[in-house]
Amino acid sequence: MSKTEEPTAGDGGSNHLPIYQHRKTLVDAVSANQFLIVTGETGSGKTTQLPQYLYQAGLCRYGKIAVTQPRRVAAITVAQRVSHEMGVRLGLEVGYLVRFDDCTTKDTLIKYMTDGCMLRDILGDPGLIPYSVVILDEVHERSLNTDVLLGLLKKTPSRGFRGRTVPLKVVVMSATLETEKLSAFLDNCPVFTIPGRTFPVKELFCGLIGPKDKESSVYVKEVVKMALNVHTSEASGDILVFLTGQSEIEKACDLLFEKAESIDYRYDMHDRSVEGLLILPLYGSMPTDQQRQIFQPAPAGIRKCVVATNIAATSLTISGIRYIVDSGFVKQLNHNSRVGLDILEVVPISKSEAQQRAGRAGRTSAGKCFRIYSKDFWETCMPEYTVPEIQRTSLTSVVLTLKCLGVHDVIRFPYLDRPEERFILTALKQLYQYDAIDRKGDVTRLGRLMVELPLPPGLSRALLKSASLGCEELLLPVAAMLSVENILIRPGRPEKQKQAEVVHKELAACAGSCNDFLELRCIFEKCKTSDNPSTWCKNHWIHWRAVKSAFSVETQLRDILLRLKQQKDFPKETFRGRSSELLRQCLCLGYFTNVARRSVGKAFCTMDGHGSTVHIHPSSSLFGQELQLDWIIFHDVLVTGRVYVRTVCPIRYEWVRDLLPKLHEIDVYELSSVAREEVTDEEMARWEKKRAAQRQTDTSEDASKKLEKRNSESSISEARARYLQRKRNRIQAKDS
DNA sequence: GAGCACTGC
């Protein structure tokens, strides 16, 4: 094992951190307890120091120390820093593991990794044999994967489990919030608090937005006013403005120039600066070369004003920030199981999130946080904590992962915050529809194959179908392109927008038009075979960063498929049909839950039982051709004024005819016993009888007629009316 | 004829 079990000095510089004086107590606490919670503000050094202390104290004798992070960059940069402090080469004693980048060896003892990679590790080795300590970091962020890990590690592998020689130790690190709840969750384990080293931030409520202003987008205007106010009346120091998204940020930046002009500031369009104020937008899909300026200090006498999304709250740290202007809103993706859709909506942030934002001003000196909303807004509109991701998102992948790990009772699984039962049942229903689990709730062979692929289950299924037909080359680029961020660039300025639109239309036409999935494949191939991919992207208004990561994803998926195909029971099928229809027929196997049939005019009607009315999004290559289409499948949904489907492909009814009845074969409530693994023999018998009866009627009555009945116009409009009524009730309830 | 936060495998 390690040659250095004696304490090492490293490169120094860390001995003065607040955590240093608690060194021995911390090591003793980890040694004495199975669970430990360590809490402390940013700057306490817990992420970089604790693993080193444990290592120096010899806790690596029986295995590695794993430290999980919700983000890749964090895992990489922290590992770099720790290896430097310890004076060892990165990738040897200290390393990191993130997707596409494994910088570890089998001898690595301190391993920083993303929570997603840890989950993969567990799937391959539920006993976590190589590890002696697992440290979950940033638990207060409540990322989906960290929450799943927390539940899994609560029943931590003990001595003897799958060959473990010592029990696994679990350390949970979190900001000061909710530590009591965490301790109660982990068998009332001790909580260790480390003093932080941050500067005080004065928090001011400016009252420009009250509880009644929730719907409006007035926050853009008010935020601009506030930022200029800070610029004219506060001492030197950079400003960080928190807004909701790209278009709001662009708007705010434009307004900043205009307003600045009217209050007699010189306005220089070229470098986007008002005299004394350098205005810099910052959001995720921005090219990295444009982001660089944000991290450079402003020239002497100039104040930087960064207008950013939530990306600046956790993912990126900008030094020199002294003032925060907080809009109080965020864009959040919420899964609505009632309509079966994910909806991206603007919502007020939580109080803990507001504190997080304010904290960004106190990293290097004392700061001020200007909240554009009133104290009343704070008290009546903002929840204490952000609803954790596990309670807001589709659980299909999570439930499949749990089932594969032998957690069959996915309802009574120890969640720190339990998702609504309905969400869990919906996930089970989807897995059943994809044949990933059977009627008893057991994972099928297909389900075991699906869990290996880092894709949404539907897409996994489509890809596996293509692999069993031997035509995975067709689908691999599509699956890769669908799993990366936005491909098409949408410029902020209208004239550029037109330009981009023309080029994108040409690309769609190249792909034979009329199939957005094919267009993605076409972009992938054209870019890949071009002499200079990045220039090709620039010329075609395509995000090079996105396509580049699609290349990596494709390679990864290809490798996984290759491995899976070597299993001797990997399914093999032959395709009888037109080769031009091969791609679309494979897609149907993953997207038959997203089938829509043309209804009145240009509207379509989903066939999943919700019978929602959807429209083809204007960015689709099928837009404007609705009247020639009868049946479509779609990849995703966007809810704005209307419900839009994007990434669309026309299909023939025959391709989904035999699949659609599966959507109505089982009711969610029937799955409640499946979820709890309490399916009785009588229940199975009843079920078989019902299915037999169903098969009988299916032969006597045309299946498509039955489907039509289920999705008849009247039932759709009734469902819609019910939904709208509920929505009205909700709004009324919120207002009162 | 619209306007899409952020992560992660």
mmCIF file of N, CA, C and O in Angstrom, chain A residues 5-54:
data_model
loop_
_atom_site.group_PDB
_atom_site.id
_atom_site.type_symbol
_atom_site.label_atom_id
_atom_site.label_comp_id
_atom_site.label_asym_id
_atom_site.label_seq_id
_atom_site.Cartn_x
_atom_site.Cartn_y
_atom_site.Cartn_z
ATOM 1 N N GLU A 5 2.711 6.781 5.235
ATOM 2 C CA GLU A 5 1.605 6.797 6.185
ATOM 3 C C GLU A 5 1.865 7.823 7.268
ATOM 4 O O GLU A 5 1.004 8.109 8.083
ATOM 5 N N GLU A 6 3.074 8.364 7.255
ATOM 6 C CA GLU A 6 3.391 9.470 8.152
ATOM 7 C C GLU A 6 2.813 10.743 7.551
ATOM 8 O O GLU A 6 2.704 10.868 6.328
ATOM 9 N N PRO A 7 2.449 11.693 8.404
ATOM 10 C CA PRO A 7 1.960 12.960 7.867
ATOM 11 C C PRO A 7 3.006 13.612 6.964
ATOM 12 O O PRO A 7 4.191 13.588 7.265
ATOM 13 N N THR A 8 2.568 14.147 5.842
ATOM 14 C CA THR A 8 3.483 14.844 4.954
ATOM 15 C C THR A 8 3.150 16.329 4.952
ATOM 16 O O THR A 8 1.997 16.718 5.127
ATOM 17 N N ALA A 9 4.162 17.102 4.749
ATOM 18 C CA ALA A 9 3.953 18.543 4.801
ATOM 19 C C ALA A 9 3.322 19.078 3.530
ATOM 20 O O ALA A 9 2.667 20.104 3.539
ATOM 21 N N GLY A 10 3.498 18.355 2.422
ATOM 22 C CA GLY A 10 2.985 18.859 1.145
ATOM 23 C C GLY A 10 3.716 20.120 0.774
ATOM 24 O O GLY A 10 4.866 20.328 1.184
ATOM 25 N N ASP A 11 3.078 20.984 0.049
ATOM 26 C CA ASP A 11 3.749 22.215 -0.357
ATOM 27 C C ASP A 11 3.446 23.338 0.626
ATOM 28 O O ASP A 11 3.696 24.498 0.365
ATOM 29 N N GLY A 12 2.900 22.983 1.772
ATOM 30 C CA GLY A 12 2.546 24.003 2.757
ATOM 31 C C GLY A 12 1.380 24.811 2.234
ATOM 32 O O GLY A 12 0.692 24.408 1.322
ATOM 33 N N GLY A 13 1.107 25.911 2.836
ATOM 34 C CA GLY A 13 0.053 26.795 2.340
ATOM 35 C C GLY A 13 -1.327 26.361 2.779
ATOM 36 O O GLY A 13 -2.261 27.132 2.730
ATOM 37 N N SER A 14 -1.481 25.097 3.222
ATOM 38 C CA SER A 14 -2.800 24.649 3.637
ATOM 39 C C SER A 14 -2.895 24.566 5.162
ATOM 40 O O SER A 14 -3.970 24.358 5.702
ATOM 41 N N ASN A 15 -1.762 24.720 5.831
ATOM 42 C CA ASN A 15 -1.763 24.566 7.288
ATOM 43 C C ASN A 15 -2.513 25.674 8.018
ATOM 44 O O ASN A 15 -2.877 25.514 9.173
ATOM 45 N N HIS A 16 -2.718 26.777 7.349
ATOM 46 C CA HIS A 16 -3.401 27.894 8.016
ATOM 47 C C HIS A 16 -4.908 27.863 7.755
ATOM 48 O O HIS A 16 -5.629 28.716 8.223
ATOM 49 N N LEU A 17 -5.377 26.898 7.007
ATOM 50 C CA LEU A 17 -6.819 26.813 6.744
ATOM 51 C C LEU A 17 -7.577 26.501 8.031
ATOM 52 O O LEU A 17 -7.030 25.827 8.916
ATOM 53 N N PRO A 18 -8.818 26.980 8.154
ATOM 54 C CA PRO A 18 -9.571 26.788 9.400
ATOM 55 C C PRO A 18 -9.682 25.317 9.801
ATOM 56 O O PRO A 18 -9.750 25.007 10.990
ATOM 57 N N ILE A 19 -9.660 24.430 8.824
ATOM 58 C CA ILE A 19 -9.867 23.016 9.117
ATOM 59 C C ILE A 19 -8.650 22.400 9.817
ATOM 60 O O ILE A 19 -8.766 21.413 10.534
ATOM 61 N N TYR A 20 -7.468 23.027 9.651
ATOM 62 C CA TYR A 20 -6.219 22.386 10.075
ATOM 63 C C TYR A 20 -6.198 22.039 11.568
ATOM 64 O O TYR A 20 -5.767 20.955 11.962
ATOM 65 N N GLN A 21 -6.703 22.952 12.388
ATOM 66 C CA GLN A 21 -6.637 22.713 13.824
ATOM 67 C C GLN A 21 -7.582 21.593 14.277
ATOM 68 O O GLN A 21 -7.488 21.117 15.399
ATOM 69 N N HIS A 22 -8.498 21.194 13.404
ATOM 70 C CA HIS A 22 -9.441 20.124 13.775
ATOM 71 C C HIS A 22 -9.018 18.777 13.206
ATOM 72 O O HIS A 22 -9.771 17.812 13.232
ATOM 73 N N ARG A 23 -7.807 18.773 12.697
ATOM 74 C CA ARG A 23 -7.294 17.641 11.968
ATOM 75 C C ARG A 23 -7.470 16.308 12.712
ATOM 76 O O ARG A 23 -8.080 15.369 12.203
ATOM 77 N N LYS A 24 -6.956 16.274 13.931
ATOM 78 C CA LYS A 24 -6.966 15.006 14.664
ATOM 79 C C LYS A 24 -8.397 14.595 15.032
ATOM 80 O O LYS A 24 -8.760 13.433 14.875
ATOM 81 N N THR A 25 -9.150 15.577 15.497
ATOM 82 C CA THR A 25 -10.535 15.282 15.883
ATOM 83 C C THR A 25 -11.318 14.702 14.698
ATOM 84 O O THR A 25 -12.108 13.771 14.853
ATOM 85 N N LEU A 26 -11.083 15.274 13.524
ATOM 86 C CA LEU A 26 -11.783 14.808 12.323
ATOM 87 C C LEU A 26 -11.415 13.363 11.998
ATOM 88 O O LEU A 26 -12.300 12.529 11.748
ATOM 89 N N VAL A 27 -10.130 13.082 12.010
ATOM 90 C CA VAL A 27 -9.675 11.726 11.696
ATOM 91 C C VAL A 27 -10.267 10.737 12.703
ATOM 92 O O VAL A 27 -10.773 9.676 12.328
ATOM 93 N N ASP A 28 -10.236 11.127 14.001
ATOM 94 C CA ASP A 28 -10.804 10.258 15.034
ATOM 95 C C ASP A 28 -12.291 10.030 14.812
ATOM 96 O O ASP A 28 -12.792 8.916 14.970
ATOM 97 N N ALA A 29 -12.994 11.101 14.422
ATOM 98 C CA ALA A 29 -14.441 10.983 14.209
ATOM 99 C C ALA A 29 -14.737 10.026 13.056
ATOM 100 O O ALA A 29 -15.667 9.213 13.137
ATOM 101 N N VAL A 30 -13.967 10.101 11.996
ATOM 102 C CA VAL A 30 -14.180 9.185 10.866
ATOM 103 C C VAL A 30 -13.865 7.757 11.302
ATOM 104 O O VAL A 30 -14.608 6.824 10.984
ATOM 105 N N SER A 31 -12.787 7.595 12.074
ATOM 106 C CA SER A 31 -12.412 6.251 12.512
ATOM 107 C C SER A 31 -13.477 5.638 13.411
ATOM 108 O O SER A 31 -13.741 4.442 13.348
ATOM 109 N N ALA A 32 -14.083 6.474 14.246
ATOM 110 C CA ALA A 32 -14.995 5.952 15.256
ATOM 111 C C ALA A 32 -16.424 5.744 14.759
ATOM 112 O O ALA A 32 -17.198 5.034 15.369
ATOM 113 N N ASN A 33 -16.765 6.379 13.661
ATOM 114 C CA ASN A 33 -18.159 6.308 13.214
ATOM 115 C C ASN A 33 -18.297 5.729 11.812
ATOM 116 O O ASN A 33 -17.415 5.894 10.977
ATOM 117 N N GLN A 34 -19.438 5.099 11.582
ATOM 118 C CA GLN A 34 -19.707 4.608 10.234
ATOM 119 C C GLN A 34 -20.142 5.766 9.336
ATOM 120 O O GLN A 34 -19.748 5.850 8.190
ATOM 121 N N PHE A 35 -20.953 6.649 9.913
ATOM 122 C CA PHE A 35 -21.373 7.856 9.186
ATOM 123 C C PHE A 35 -20.864 9.088 9.907
ATOM 124 O O PHE A 35 -20.825 9.121 11.140
ATOM 125 N N LEU A 36 -20.531 10.109 9.139
ATOM 126 C CA LEU A 36 -20.157 11.388 9.726
ATOM 127 C C LEU A 36 -20.608 12.495 8.789
ATOM 128 O O LEU A 36 -20.484 12.369 7.557
ATOM 129 N N ILE A 37 -21.128 13.566 9.374
ATOM 130 C CA ILE A 37 -21.477 14.722 8.559
ATOM 131 C C ILE A 37 -20.472 15.819 8.849
ATOM 132 O O ILE A 37 -20.206 16.126 10.017
ATOM 133 N N VAL A 38 -19.885 16.365 7.812
ATOM 134 C CA VAL A 38 -18.953 17.474 7.980
ATOM 135 C C VAL A 38 -19.565 18.676 7.294
ATOM 136 O O VAL A 38 -19.928 18.618 6.114
ATOM 137 N N THR A 39 -19.695 19.753 8.049
ATOM 138 C CA THR A 39 -20.306 20.929 7.475
ATOM 139 C C THR A 39 -19.393 22.130 7.638
ATOM 140 O O THR A 39 -18.608 22.203 8.581
ATOM 141 N N GLY A 40 -19.463 23.047 6.724
ATOM 142 C CA GLY A 40 -18.617 24.228 6.770
ATOM 143 C C GLY A 40 -18.796 25.025 5.497
ATOM 144 O O GLY A 40 -19.081 24.462 4.448
ATOM 145 N N GLU A 41 -18.673 26.331 5.620
ATOM 146 C CA GLU A 41 -18.872 27.200 4.454
ATOM 147 C C GLU A 41 -17.750 26.973 3.439
ATOM 148 O O GLU A 41 -16.721 26.379 3.745
ATOM 149 N N THR A 42 -17.984 27.504 2.245
ATOM 150 C CA THR A 42 -16.943 27.464 1.227
ATOM 151 C C THR A 42 -15.706 28.162 1.792
ATOM 152 O O THR A 42 -15.819 29.144 2.508
ATOM 153 N N GLY A 43 -14.562 27.630 1.485
ATOM 154 C CA GLY A 43 -13.345 28.263 1.978
ATOM 155 C C GLY A 43 -12.828 27.631 3.257
ATOM 156 O O GLY A 43 -11.796 28.018 3.772
ATOM 157 N N SER A 44 -13.550 26.638 3.787
ATOM 158 C CA SER A 44 -13.084 25.991 5.007
ATOM 159 C C SER A 44 -12.021 24.935 4.685
ATOM 160 O O SER A 44 -11.304 24.499 5.571
ATOM 161 N N GLY A 45 -11.959 24.531 3.435
ATOM 162 C CA GLY A 45 -10.933 23.584 3.017
ATOM 163 C C GLY A 45 -11.325 22.126 3.190
ATOM 164 O O GLY A 45 -10.500 21.236 3.045
ATOM 165 N N LYS A 46 -12.614 21.864 3.438
ATOM 166 C CA LYS A 46 -13.000 20.480 3.717
ATOM 167 C C LYS A 46 -12.808 19.558 2.516
ATOM 168 O O LYS A 46 -12.392 18.413 2.668
ATOM 169 N N THR A 47 -13.085 20.076 1.312
ATOM 170 C CA THR A 47 -12.991 19.243 0.116
ATOM 171 C C THR A 47 -11.543 18.821 -0.180
ATOM 172 O O THR A 47 -11.295 17.681 -0.567
ATOM 173 N N THR A 48 -10.616 19.744 0.011
ATOM 174 C CA THR A 48 -9.227 19.427 -0.332
ATOM 175 C C THR A 48 -8.464 18.785 0.825
ATOM 176 O O THR A 48 -7.598 17.949 0.602
ATOM 177 N N GLN A 49 -8.799 19.156 2.073
ATOM 178 C CA GLN A 49 -7.959 18.718 3.194
ATOM 179 C C GLN A 49 -8.380 17.392 3.811
ATOM 180 O O GLN A 49 -7.530 16.558 4.103
ATOM 181 N N LEU A 50 -9.685 17.216 4.022
ATOM 182 C CA LEU A 50 -10.117 16.015 4.747
ATOM 183 C C LEU A 50 -9.580 14.717 4.115
ATOM 184 O O LEU A 50 -9.040 13.863 4.837
ATOM 185 N N PRO A 51 -9.691 14.553 2.785
ATOM 186 C CA PRO A 51 -9.158 13.321 2.198
ATOM 187 C C PRO A 51 -7.661 13.149 2.489
ATOM 188 O O PRO A 51 -7.205 12.024 2.742
ATOM 189 N N GLN A 52 -6.917 14.248 2.486
ATOM 190 C CA GLN A 52 -5.484 14.157 2.779
ATOM 191 C C GLN A 52 -5.232 13.706 4.216
ATOM 192 O O GLN A 52 -4.360 12.881 4.471
ATOM 193 N N TYR A 53 -6.009 14.262 5.154
ATOM 194 C CA TYR A 53 -5.842 13.876 6.560
ATOM 195 C C TYR A 53 -6.101 12.372 6.734
ATOM 196 O O TYR A 53 -5.362 11.679 7.430
ATOM 197 N N LEU A 54 -7.162 11.905 6.090
ATOM 198 C CA LEU A 54 -7.521 10.488 6.228
ATOM 199 C C LEU A 54 -6.433 9.606 5.618
ATOM 200 O O LEU A 54 -6.052 8.576 6.174
#
